[in-house]
């Protein structure tokens, strides 16, 4: 029985080296600013790199007899985290390689052995990428078409760099061609099909058995037969097998052929995430007719540049309020909202809600210019990634809760006194209505803390407060395979919230809670007379 | 396709998607029984079953928890049963 176990830790430097050597420069791996706006909150390790590192635990005798391998990437892997690796016999036959920790498997592989015919697929080193090749294709799902084909020469920028990385992880014994295939598939998915918004979920590779005549092997007939030009070396052909609009699933078949060898078949299962776009008068108009009920009101929205914050900013603007929309970094959403609604209604204001000095400065300026605020919306929150409660995440949980509390508490205590007869709105989460959490205990802990802070502030200061608990929304932070199905547009939530604000149904003390159902449905009742 | 072949095919697809891991409770298996049965796994399982049987299954199966037997039943109702 073959078995092994150990650990693997991938560092940022390994991720950078892999990106350059493979050409997979997808910003989800290499751009912290881009990754911050994703569901992960920070760059993630290439699944392919984690797999390569884990193959160090598979004996050469197994890899030499590999006829099929299916790699899956069920969860993201993080740089700097030590993962457990185990290799065991699989109940269904073959071997099973797992990489993960107590609450998550980040890579798993099923390896099937037999008498393979070899999979020599020489790769050509293409050299450092030109600047134009360093940016992934940006595609929407409608642009991925079944039967779309492509073909070309099988290259990697720096194959030796891939080997050097493998060697660092003790995977120097892994057949080079296998390492190249894994790296190439990562680049194919992350840079080309589907491209920038891709999530790579699994890679299956099939090698012909030795009994098959390489010249007459039963090809799958699903990808274009690569041109056999011996002087070109190995060539690839890809074909989009299927596209599922409901989830963004895109399956791509690939064949690699090298003269004189039987070649390799690949199947790449991916998902194409949908990027959020800035709310517009039109997108809001589906849920909330424009009006003047809030004309003359000045509202500060903390976290107003994206997600539900942007939608609330826009919804308030459609009712005539002047919205001072807080943002940390300039991005296209805040710029587009200002263009859409005009500087009289949407005024971007740059500050970090965690920074007391910056918050105090903004509040003082607004107080000086306006005399005070009519509303304060608190919807800034740090990116949350799913995690349980284990020793590995203690520091991260503490940091998340601390950031989340600061992003609410700081503007609350500095901005609250300017409100007079105004109101405070806290955007919480429908997770607060659940009795069990699963992988989001840190998120619920933070929301419980800020809900308590706002409620107590409201009672102590006599300030009207509303806590909204919206269900899952389709934003950049939640974008994934199920976001098309299981999420609501943030404009819909914002419309319900603003309707509730305009309605003005405030309790005598404490806060009003707008539950998940109200957040989702209140807009249907139309604006009050 | 006879009922038992439908069930067997679904179970085989499950094991393929699960990289060889067998459903611990057979057709009674749910997401609570297997750590790797995440939302992503469920989506891939349902899509692969649809492709394999040439049927279109209710979208609810993509997002709501189910027992494997319910997936088999959905295939039968979706035209996969001979």
CSV table of N, CA and C in Angstrom, one decimal, chain A residues 4 41 44 48 60 112 115 118 123 125 128 158 182 216 218 231 241 246 275 334 362 397 460 471 507 510 517:
chain,number,residue,atom,x,y,z
A,4,UNK,N,1.8,8.3,2.2
A,4,UNK,CA,2.8,9.2,2.7
A,4,UNK,C,2.0,10.4,3.3
A,41,UNK,N,-10.5,38.5,-0.9
A,41,UNK,CA,-10.0,39.6,-0.1
A,41,UNK,C,-8.5,39.8,-0.3
A,44,UNK,N,-4.6,34.7,-3.9
A,44,UNK,CA,-4.6,33.3,-3.6
A,44,UNK,C,-3.5,32.6,-4.4
A,48,UNK,N,-2.6,25.1,-9.3
A,48,UNK,CA,-1.6,24.3,-10.0
A,48,UNK,C,-0.3,24.3,-9.2
A,60,UNK,N,8.0,8.3,-7.6
A,60,UNK,CA,8.3,8.3,-9.1
A,60,UNK,C,7.7,7.1,-9.7
A,112,UNK,N,-4.6,7.5,-11.3
A,112,UNK,CA,-4.9,6.1,-11.7
A,112,UNK,C,-3.6,5.6,-12.5
A,115,UNK,N,-0.3,0.9,-17.6
A,115,UNK,CA,0.9,0.9,-18.5
A,115,UNK,C,0.8,2.0,-19.5
A,118,UNK,N,3.6,6.8,-22.2
A,118,UNK,CA,4.4,8.0,-22.1
A,118,UNK,C,3.7,9.2,-22.6
A,123,UNK,N,7.8,21.0,-24.4
A,123,UNK,CA,7.3,22.4,-24.3
A,123,UNK,C,8.5,23.2,-24.8
A,125,UNK,N,10.3,26.9,-24.6
A,125,UNK,CA,10.4,28.1,-23.8
A,125,UNK,C,10.2,29.3,-24.7
A,128,UNK,N,10.4,35.6,-21.6
A,128,UNK,CA,9.6,36.5,-20.8
A,128,UNK,C,8.5,37.1,-21.7
A,158,UNK,N,9.0,30.1,-19.1
A,158,UNK,CA,10.3,29.6,-18.5
A,158,UNK,C,10.1,28.2,-17.9
A,182,UNK,N,0.6,20.8,-16.0
A,182,UNK,CA,-0.2,21.4,-15.0
A,182,UNK,C,-0.1,22.9,-15.0
A,216,UNK,N,-2.9,5.7,-34.0
A,216,UNK,CA,-4.3,5.4,-34.3
A,216,UNK,C,-5.1,5.4,-33.0
A,218,UNK,N,-7.8,6.4,-30.3
A,218,UNK,CA,-9.1,6.9,-30.4
A,218,UNK,C,-9.2,8.3,-29.8
A,231,UNK,N,8.4,20.5,-37.3
A,231,UNK,CA,9.3,21.5,-36.9
A,231,UNK,C,8.7,22.4,-35.9
A,241,UNK,N,-16.3,22.9,-24.5
A,241,UNK,CA,-17.2,21.8,-24.5
A,241,UNK,C,-18.6,22.3,-24.1
A,246,UNK,N,-26.4,29.4,-15.9
A,246,UNK,CA,-26.9,29.5,-14.6
A,246,UNK,C,-25.8,29.6,-13.5
A,275,UNK,N,-18.5,40.1,-12.9
A,275,UNK,CA,-18.0,41.3,-12.2
A,275,UNK,C,-19.2,42.3,-12.0
A,334,UNK,N,-16.8,54.3,-8.5
A,334,UNK,CA,-17.1,55.6,-7.9
A,334,UNK,C,-17.1,56.7,-8.9
A,362,UNK,N,-12.9,64.4,8.0
A,362,UNK,CA,-14.0,64.4,7.0
A,362,UNK,C,-15.2,65.0,7.7
A,397,UNK,N,-8.7,35.9,12.4
A,397,UNK,CA,-10.1,36.2,13.0
A,397,UNK,C,-10.0,37.5,13.8
A,460,UNK,N,-28.4,55.4,23.9
A,460,UNK,CA,-27.7,56.4,24.8
A,460,UNK,C,-27.8,57.8,24.3
A,471,UNK,N,-30.1,39.7,2.6
A,471,UNK,CA,-29.7,38.4,2.2
A,471,UNK,C,-28.5,38.5,1.2
A,507,UNK,N,-38.8,53.4,15.9
A,507,UNK,CA,-39.3,53.0,17.2
A,507,UNK,C,-39.0,54.2,18.2
A,510,UNK,N,-34.2,52.6,20.9
A,510,UNK,CA,-33.6,51.5,20.2
A,510,UNK,C,-33.6,51.6,18.7
A,517,UNK,N,-36.1,39.4,4.9
A,517,UNK,CA,-37.3,39.3,4.0
A,517,UNK,C,-37.7,40.7,3.6
